[in-house]
mmCIF file of C-alpha atoms in Angstrom:
data_model
loop_
_atom_site.group_PDB
_atom_site.id
_atom_site.type_symbol
_atom_site.label_atom_id
_atom_site.label_comp_id
_atom_site.label_asym_id
_atom_site.label_seq_id
_atom_site.Cartn_x
_atom_site.Cartn_y
_atom_site.Cartn_z
ATOM 1 C CA UNK J 204 54.339 116.631 -2.078
ATOM 2 C CA UNK J 205 52.176 113.989 -0.570
ATOM 3 C CA UNK J 206 49.603 112.073 -2.383
ATOM 4 C CA UNK J 207 46.178 113.196 -0.959
ATOM 5 C CA UNK J 208 44.374 109.814 -2.182
ATOM 6 C CA UNK J 209 47.288 107.370 -1.233
ATOM 7 C CA UNK J 210 45.258 106.068 1.871
ATOM 8 C CA UNK J 211 41.546 106.962 0.688
ATOM 9 C CA UNK J 212 38.851 104.717 2.464
ATOM 10 C CA UNK J 213 41.831 103.587 4.979
ATOM 11 C CA UNK J 214 41.072 103.109 8.459
ATOM 12 C CA UNK J 215 44.215 103.743 10.738
ATOM 13 C CA UNK J 216 44.880 103.623 14.473
ATOM 14 C CA UNK J 217 47.762 105.416 15.799
ATOM 15 C CA UNK J 218 49.050 104.957 19.478
ATOM 16 C CA UNK J 219 51.183 107.490 21.584
ATOM 17 C CA UNK J 220 49.806 109.939 18.973
ATOM 18 C CA UNK J 221 49.142 113.089 21.221
ATOM 19 C CA UNK J 222 52.607 114.550 20.376
ATOM 20 C CA UNK J 223 55.782 113.717 18.757
ATOM 21 C CA UNK J 224 56.503 111.064 15.994
ATOM 22 C CA UNK J 225 52.826 109.667 16.562
ATOM 23 C CA UNK J 226 51.238 113.030 15.902
ATOM 24 C CA UNK J 227 53.299 113.503 12.545
ATOM 25 C CA UNK J 228 52.124 110.148 11.927
ATOM 26 C CA UNK J 229 48.625 110.603 12.184
ATOM 27 C CA UNK J 230 48.714 113.858 10.442
ATOM 28 C CA UNK J 231 50.754 112.468 7.423
ATOM 29 C CA UNK J 232 47.971 109.516 7.251
ATOM 30 C CA UNK J 233 44.760 111.820 7.426
ATOM 31 C CA UNK J 234 46.974 114.352 4.652
ATOM 32 C CA UNK J 235 47.272 111.126 2.390
ATOM 33 C CA UNK J 236 43.146 110.411 2.536
ATOM 34 C CA UNK J 237 43.027 108.112 5.698
ATOM 35 C CA UNK J 238 40.320 108.243 8.494
ATOM 36 C CA UNK J 239 42.803 108.570 11.449
ATOM 37 C CA UNK J 240 41.920 107.209 15.529
ATOM 38 C CA UNK J 241 44.537 109.433 17.408
ATOM 39 C CA UNK J 242 45.107 107.546 20.509
ATOM 40 C CA UNK J 243 47.052 108.348 23.410
ATOM 41 C CA UNK J 244 46.868 107.689 27.285
ATOM 42 C CA UNK J 245 46.475 110.921 27.385
ATOM 43 C CA UNK J 246 42.562 111.466 26.073
ATOM 44 C CA UNK J 247 42.772 115.299 26.349
ATOM 45 C CA UNK J 248 45.694 115.792 24.415
ATOM 46 C CA UNK J 249 44.512 113.113 21.600
ATOM 47 C CA UNK J 250 41.971 115.182 21.460
ATOM 48 C CA UNK J 251 43.675 118.481 21.061
ATOM 49 C CA UNK J 252 45.581 116.498 18.329
ATOM 50 C CA UNK J 253 42.820 115.143 16.376
ATOM 51 C CA UNK J 254 40.961 118.624 16.619
ATOM 52 C CA UNK J 255 43.762 120.206 14.632
ATOM 53 C CA UNK J 256 43.636 117.763 12.032
ATOM 54 C CA UNK J 257 39.937 118.486 11.707
ATOM 55 C CA UNK J 258 40.638 121.948 11.438
ATOM 56 C CA UNK J 259 42.754 121.359 8.474
ATOM 57 C CA UNK J 260 39.700 119.841 6.778
ATOM 58 C CA UNK J 261 41.339 116.011 7.634
ATOM 59 C CA UNK J 262 39.595 112.889 8.919
ATOM 60 C CA UNK J 263 40.351 112.245 12.420
ATOM 61 C CA UNK J 264 38.894 111.133 15.799
ATOM 62 C CA UNK J 265 40.516 110.602 19.295
ATOM 63 C CA UNK J 266 40.327 108.168 22.152
ATOM 64 C CA UNK J 267 41.972 107.699 25.047
ATOM 65 C CA UNK J 268 43.746 104.250 25.019
ATOM 66 C CA UNK J 269 46.286 102.535 27.772
ATOM 67 C CA UNK J 270 48.386 100.221 25.883
ATOM 68 C CA UNK J 271 49.213 98.568 29.384
ATOM 69 C CA UNK J 272 45.324 97.675 29.678
ATOM 70 C CA UNK J 273 43.758 94.939 27.564
ATOM 71 C CA UNK J 274 40.445 96.356 27.333
ATOM 72 C CA UNK J 275 41.289 100.034 26.665
ATOM 73 C CA UNK J 276 43.344 98.462 23.852
ATOM 74 C CA UNK J 277 40.451 96.438 22.691
ATOM 75 C CA UNK J 278 38.212 98.931 22.805
ATOM 76 C CA UNK J 279 40.226 101.469 20.794
ATOM 77 C CA UNK J 280 40.543 98.717 17.935
ATOM 78 C CA UNK J 281 36.943 97.846 18.153
ATOM 79 C CA UNK J 282 35.890 101.792 17.862
ATOM 80 C CA UNK J 283 38.246 102.436 14.840
ATOM 81 C CA UNK J 284 36.940 99.397 13.037
ATOM 82 C CA UNK J 285 33.097 100.331 13.612
ATOM 83 C CA UNK J 286 33.668 104.074 13.290
ATOM 84 C CA UNK J 287 35.460 104.020 9.936
ATOM 85 C CA UNK J 288 34.115 100.564 8.271
ATOM 86 C CA UNK J 289 37.672 99.102 8.559
ATOM 87 C CA UNK J 290 40.700 98.687 10.280
ATOM 88 C CA UNK J 291 43.864 98.831 7.588
ATOM 89 C CA UNK J 292 46.694 100.002 9.602
ATOM 90 C CA UNK J 293 48.074 99.817 13.344
ATOM 91 C CA UNK J 294 51.137 101.924 14.096
ATOM 92 C CA UNK J 295 52.501 101.416 17.174
ATOM 93 C CA UNK J 296 54.270 104.485 18.445
ATOM 94 C CA UNK J 297 53.349 104.594 22.156
ATOM 95 C CA UNK J 298 56.602 103.940 24.748
ATOM 96 C CA UNK J 299 57.841 104.377 27.805
ATOM 97 C CA UNK J 300 61.552 105.522 28.505
ATOM 98 C CA UNK J 301 62.677 105.692 32.045
ATOM 99 C CA UNK J 302 66.502 107.148 32.627
ATOM 100 C CA UNK J 303 68.966 105.087 33.975
ATOM 101 C CA UNK J 304 70.331 104.843 37.233
ATOM 102 C CA UNK J 305 73.985 105.497 37.602
ATOM 103 C CA UNK J 306 74.702 102.272 38.736
ATOM 104 C CA UNK J 307 72.816 99.451 37.105
ATOM 105 C CA UNK J 308 72.508 97.531 39.745
ATOM 106 C CA UNK J 309 70.487 100.364 41.626
ATOM 107 C CA UNK J 310 67.520 99.792 39.117
ATOM 108 C CA UNK J 311 64.207 98.564 40.308
ATOM 109 C CA UNK J 312 62.296 96.033 38.806
ATOM 110 C CA UNK J 313 59.222 98.550 38.683
ATOM 111 C CA UNK J 314 60.797 100.676 36.036
ATOM 112 C CA UNK J 315 62.295 97.594 34.007
ATOM 113 C CA UNK J 316 58.978 96.379 34.106
ATOM 114 C CA UNK J 317 56.909 99.471 33.198
ATOM 115 C CA UNK J 318 59.296 100.219 30.345
ATOM 116 C CA UNK J 319 58.930 96.428 28.873
ATOM 117 C CA UNK J 320 55.003 96.778 29.514
ATOM 118 C CA UNK J 321 54.518 99.929 27.593
ATOM 119 C CA UNK J 322 57.111 99.554 25.042
ATOM 120 C CA UNK J 323 56.970 96.007 24.083
ATOM 121 C CA UNK J 324 53.823 94.403 25.691
ATOM 122 C CA UNK J 325 51.879 97.126 24.590
ATOM 123 C CA UNK J 326 52.331 96.943 20.712
ATOM 124 C CA UNK J 327 51.547 93.240 21.319
ATOM 125 C CA UNK J 328 48.416 94.025 23.003
ATOM 126 C CA UNK J 329 47.443 96.296 19.977
ATOM 127 C CA UNK J 330 48.476 93.776 17.507
ATOM 128 C CA UNK J 331 46.664 91.092 19.064
ATOM 129 C CA UNK J 332 43.331 93.044 18.898
ATOM 130 C CA UNK J 333 43.966 94.059 15.816
ATOM 131 C CA UNK J 334 44.877 91.608 13.496
ATOM 132 C CA UNK J 335 41.578 90.217 13.081
ATOM 133 C CA UNK J 336 40.389 93.235 11.448
ATOM 134 C CA UNK J 337 43.617 93.916 9.340
ATOM 135 C CA UNK J 338 43.190 90.529 7.788
ATOM 136 C CA UNK J 339 39.730 91.195 6.885
ATOM 137 C CA UNK J 340 40.487 94.371 4.512
ATOM 138 C CA UNK J 341 43.456 92.254 2.462
ATOM 139 C CA UNK J 342 45.768 95.157 2.518
ATOM 140 C CA UNK J 343 46.408 95.249 6.547
ATOM 141 C CA UNK J 344 49.692 96.569 7.454
ATOM 142 C CA UNK J 345 51.252 96.844 11.140
ATOM 143 C CA UNK J 346 54.359 99.645 11.407
ATOM 144 C CA UNK J 347 56.102 99.371 14.793
ATOM 145 C CA UNK J 348 58.215 102.538 16.051
ATOM 146 C CA UNK J 349 61.667 100.823 17.181
ATOM 147 C CA UNK J 350 64.662 102.778 18.010
ATOM 148 C CA UNK J 351 68.573 102.519 17.162
ATOM 149 C CA UNK J 352 68.444 101.816 21.116
ATOM 150 C CA UNK J 353 67.500 98.273 19.748
ATOM 151 C CA UNK J 354 70.754 97.455 17.929
ATOM 152 C CA UNK J 355 73.291 99.422 19.365
ATOM 153 C CA UNK J 356 74.093 100.738 22.769
ATOM 154 C CA UNK J 357 72.898 104.360 23.270
ATOM 155 C CA UNK J 358 71.883 103.881 27.108
ATOM 156 C CA UNK J 359 68.617 102.871 28.619
ATOM 157 C CA UNK J 360 68.372 99.302 29.339
ATOM 158 C CA UNK J 361 65.145 98.513 29.745
ATOM 159 C CA UNK J 362 63.794 100.703 26.763
ATOM 160 C CA UNK J 363 66.482 99.382 24.643
ATOM 161 C CA UNK J 364 65.929 95.847 25.892
ATOM 162 C CA UNK J 365 62.277 96.512 24.673
ATOM 163 C CA UNK J 366 62.858 98.373 21.552
ATOM 164 C CA UNK J 367 65.190 95.172 20.624
ATOM 165 C CA UNK J 368 62.077 92.876 21.598
ATOM 166 C CA UNK J 369 59.608 94.703 19.396
ATOM 167 C CA UNK J 370 62.160 94.134 16.542
ATOM 168 C CA UNK J 371 62.030 90.468 17.291
ATOM 169 C CA UNK J 372 58.353 90.552 17.662
ATOM 170 C CA UNK J 373 58.187 92.387 14.087
ATOM 171 C CA UNK J 374 59.588 89.419 12.368
ATOM 172 C CA UNK J 375 58.183 86.707 14.368
ATOM 173 C CA UNK J 376 54.467 88.293 13.619
ATOM 174 C CA UNK J 377 55.264 89.020 9.923
ATOM 175 C CA UNK J 378 56.015 85.088 9.509
ATOM 176 C CA UNK J 379 52.633 84.348 11.019
ATOM 177 C CA UNK J 380 50.552 87.301 9.568
ATOM 178 C CA UNK J 381 51.486 86.920 5.658
ATOM 179 C CA UNK J 382 49.549 83.947 5.101
ATOM 180 C CA UNK J 383 46.507 86.266 6.028
ATOM 181 C CA UNK J 384 47.481 89.065 4.008
ATOM 182 C CA UNK J 385 48.821 91.404 6.744
ATOM 183 C CA UNK J 386 52.771 92.912 6.352
ATOM 184 C CA UNK J 387 54.179 94.199 9.619
ATOM 185 C CA UNK J 388 57.457 96.255 9.661
ATOM 186 C CA UNK J 389 59.173 98.276 11.966
ATOM 187 C CA UNK J 390 61.269 101.761 11.609
ATOM 188 C CA UNK J 391 63.830 102.193 13.967
ATOM 189 C CA UNK J 392 64.556 105.922 14.317
ATOM 190 C CA UNK J 393 67.691 107.942 15.849
ATOM 191 C CA UNK J 394 67.472 111.168 17.472
ATOM 192 C CA UNK J 395 64.163 112.949 16.845
ATOM 193 C CA UNK J 396 63.182 116.417 17.776
ATOM 194 C CA UNK J 397 60.346 115.842 20.164
ATOM 195 C CA UNK J 398 58.925 117.486 23.260
ATOM 196 C CA UNK J 399 61.024 114.964 25.197
ATOM 197 C CA UNK J 400 63.724 117.101 24.092
ATOM 198 C CA UNK J 401 62.148 120.314 25.242
ATOM 199 C CA UNK J 402 64.401 122.847 26.695
ATOM 200 C CA UNK J 403 67.394 120.676 25.484
ATOM 201 C CA UNK J 404 68.257 122.527 22.793
ATOM 202 C CA UNK J 405 72.377 122.594 23.246
ATOM 203 C CA UNK J 406 72.059 118.513 23.811
ATOM 204 C CA UNK J 407 70.669 118.360 20.492
ATOM 205 C CA UNK J 408 72.885 120.595 18.777
ATOM 206 C CA UNK J 409 76.190 118.892 20.397
ATOM 207 C CA UNK J 410 74.813 115.166 18.755
ATOM 208 C CA UNK J 411 74.228 116.683 15.420
ATOM 209 C CA UNK J 412 77.562 116.231 14.320
ATOM 210 C CA UNK J 413 77.518 112.436 15.204
ATOM 211 C CA UNK J 414 75.177 112.042 12.184
ATOM 212 C CA UNK J 415 76.681 111.759 8.805
ATOM 213 C CA UNK J 416 73.823 113.904 7.514
ATOM 214 C CA UNK J 417 74.738 116.819 9.788
ATOM 215 C CA UNK J 418 71.181 116.698 11.642
ATOM 216 C CA UNK J 419 68.800 115.140 14.120
ATOM 217 C CA UNK J 420 65.406 113.937 12.707
ATOM 218 C CA UNK J 421 62.317 115.629 12.718
ATOM 219 C CA UNK J 422 58.800 113.666 13.487
ATOM 220 C CA UNK J 423 58.217 114.209 9.909
ATOM 221 C CA UNK J 424 61.066 112.252 8.957
ATOM 222 C CA UNK J 425 59.614 109.039 10.546
ATOM 223 C CA UNK J 426 56.186 109.742 9.703
ATOM 224 C CA UNK J 427 57.158 109.446 5.794
ATOM 225 C CA UNK J 428 58.913 106.464 6.262
ATOM 226 C CA UNK J 429 56.052 104.462 8.207
ATOM 227 C CA UNK J 430 53.317 105.569 5.625
ATOM 228 C CA UNK J 431 55.761 104.495 3.014
ATOM 229 C CA UNK J 432 55.754 100.703 4.943
ATOM 230 C CA UNK J 433 52.011 100.836 5.479
ATOM 231 C CA UNK J 434 50.958 101.954 1.812
ATOM 232 C CA UNK J 435 50.944 99.541 -1.233
ATOM 233 C CA UNK J 436 54.198 100.778 -2.709
ATOM 234 C CA UNK J 437 55.677 98.471 0.261
ATOM 235 C CA UNK J 438 53.510 95.643 -0.775
ATOM 236 C CA UNK J 439 56.445 93.429 -1.141
ATOM 237 C CA UNK J 440 57.992 94.167 2.376
ATOM 238 C CA UNK J 441 57.340 92.321 5.355
ATOM 239 C CA UNK J 442 59.545 91.622 8.437
ATOM 240 C CA UNK J 443 62.022 94.309 7.719
ATOM 241 C CA UNK J 444 63.358 96.800 9.912
ATOM 242 C CA UNK J 445 63.930 100.092 8.052
ATOM 243 C CA UNK J 446 66.455 102.346 9.882
ATOM 244 C CA UNK J 447 65.720 106.143 9.815
ATOM 245 C CA UNK J 448 69.146 107.716 11.619
ATOM 246 C CA UNK J 449 70.864 110.110 9.421
ATOM 247 C CA UNK J 450 73.369 107.496 8.869
ATOM 248 C CA UNK J 451 74.125 107.113 12.669
ATOM 249 C CA UNK J 452 74.312 103.442 12.543
ATOM 250 C CA UNK J 453 75.803 103.090 9.392
ATOM 251 C CA UNK J 454 78.997 105.491 9.711
ATOM 252 C CA UNK J 455 81.135 106.128 12.796
ATOM 253 C CA UNK J 456 81.695 109.480 12.377
ATOM 254 C CA UNK J 457 84.069 109.447 15.947
ATOM 255 C CA UNK J 458 86.167 107.173 14.267
ATOM 256 C CA UNK J 459 86.688 109.196 11.169
ATOM 257 C CA UNK J 460 86.746 112.182 12.717
ATOM 258 C CA UNK J 461 89.560 110.878 14.865
ATOM 259 C CA UNK J 462 91.813 109.256 12.251
ATOM 260 C CA UNK J 463 91.036 111.897 9.669
ATOM 261 C CA UNK J 464 90.981 109.259 7.052
ATOM 262 C CA UNK J 465 94.720 107.748 7.793
ATOM 263 C CA UNK J 466 93.811 104.560 8.326
ATOM 264 C CA UNK J 467 91.795 101.404 9.066
ATOM 265 C CA UNK J 468 90.340 99.985 12.334
#
């Protein structure tokens, strides 16, 4: 059961929040008392998500925000701080993942640059704009949405490089921001059932046995981890990566299944 007061009087910005992990995270914060700005490059979808929260009696606004554009990011942060009276939490969920070309050498500079710009430089822009506001509250927190792609090979060269970079940015910014009273952490999800997998249920079913816990993740699994790291329950945690992946990166289920427990590597 959620604590409906854990984030009372908090102002929260979530990027990429029109759907999937971002939308579930915005809902979880709002359910726990926060005033949430739902941002997304698709402003109409962001408004639909915020409207659904308001229909449930929760406090949410929406604003179109393109994390690839510095002015757009700064406008969103300023709007939240003004509308809510403070900005206490930033969640960087917006990302871009371009499918790999069959041959690495056929990849384009444009696709590489676009993935890095949205997935890595976008959070950099958001953190840069939000940090003074977060520092002013005395309880500020940044939670970045990374990926297991940032720590192991699951394909998607540019996206994986960007997520690995986001892990590094999380650590370096945590070191800088600690003296200003701001904590910075990262959640690294495994496969999560979002709209990106729409119509691909057979593929999701096929990967379930690779997960020690026997299933892929749901957006709510990630939202629960994000809100924990943003809360005072995590007051002595900064610069860390919390892997939320059903045991995928801890246990080699394929190896275990192949050896049937008869031997070691």
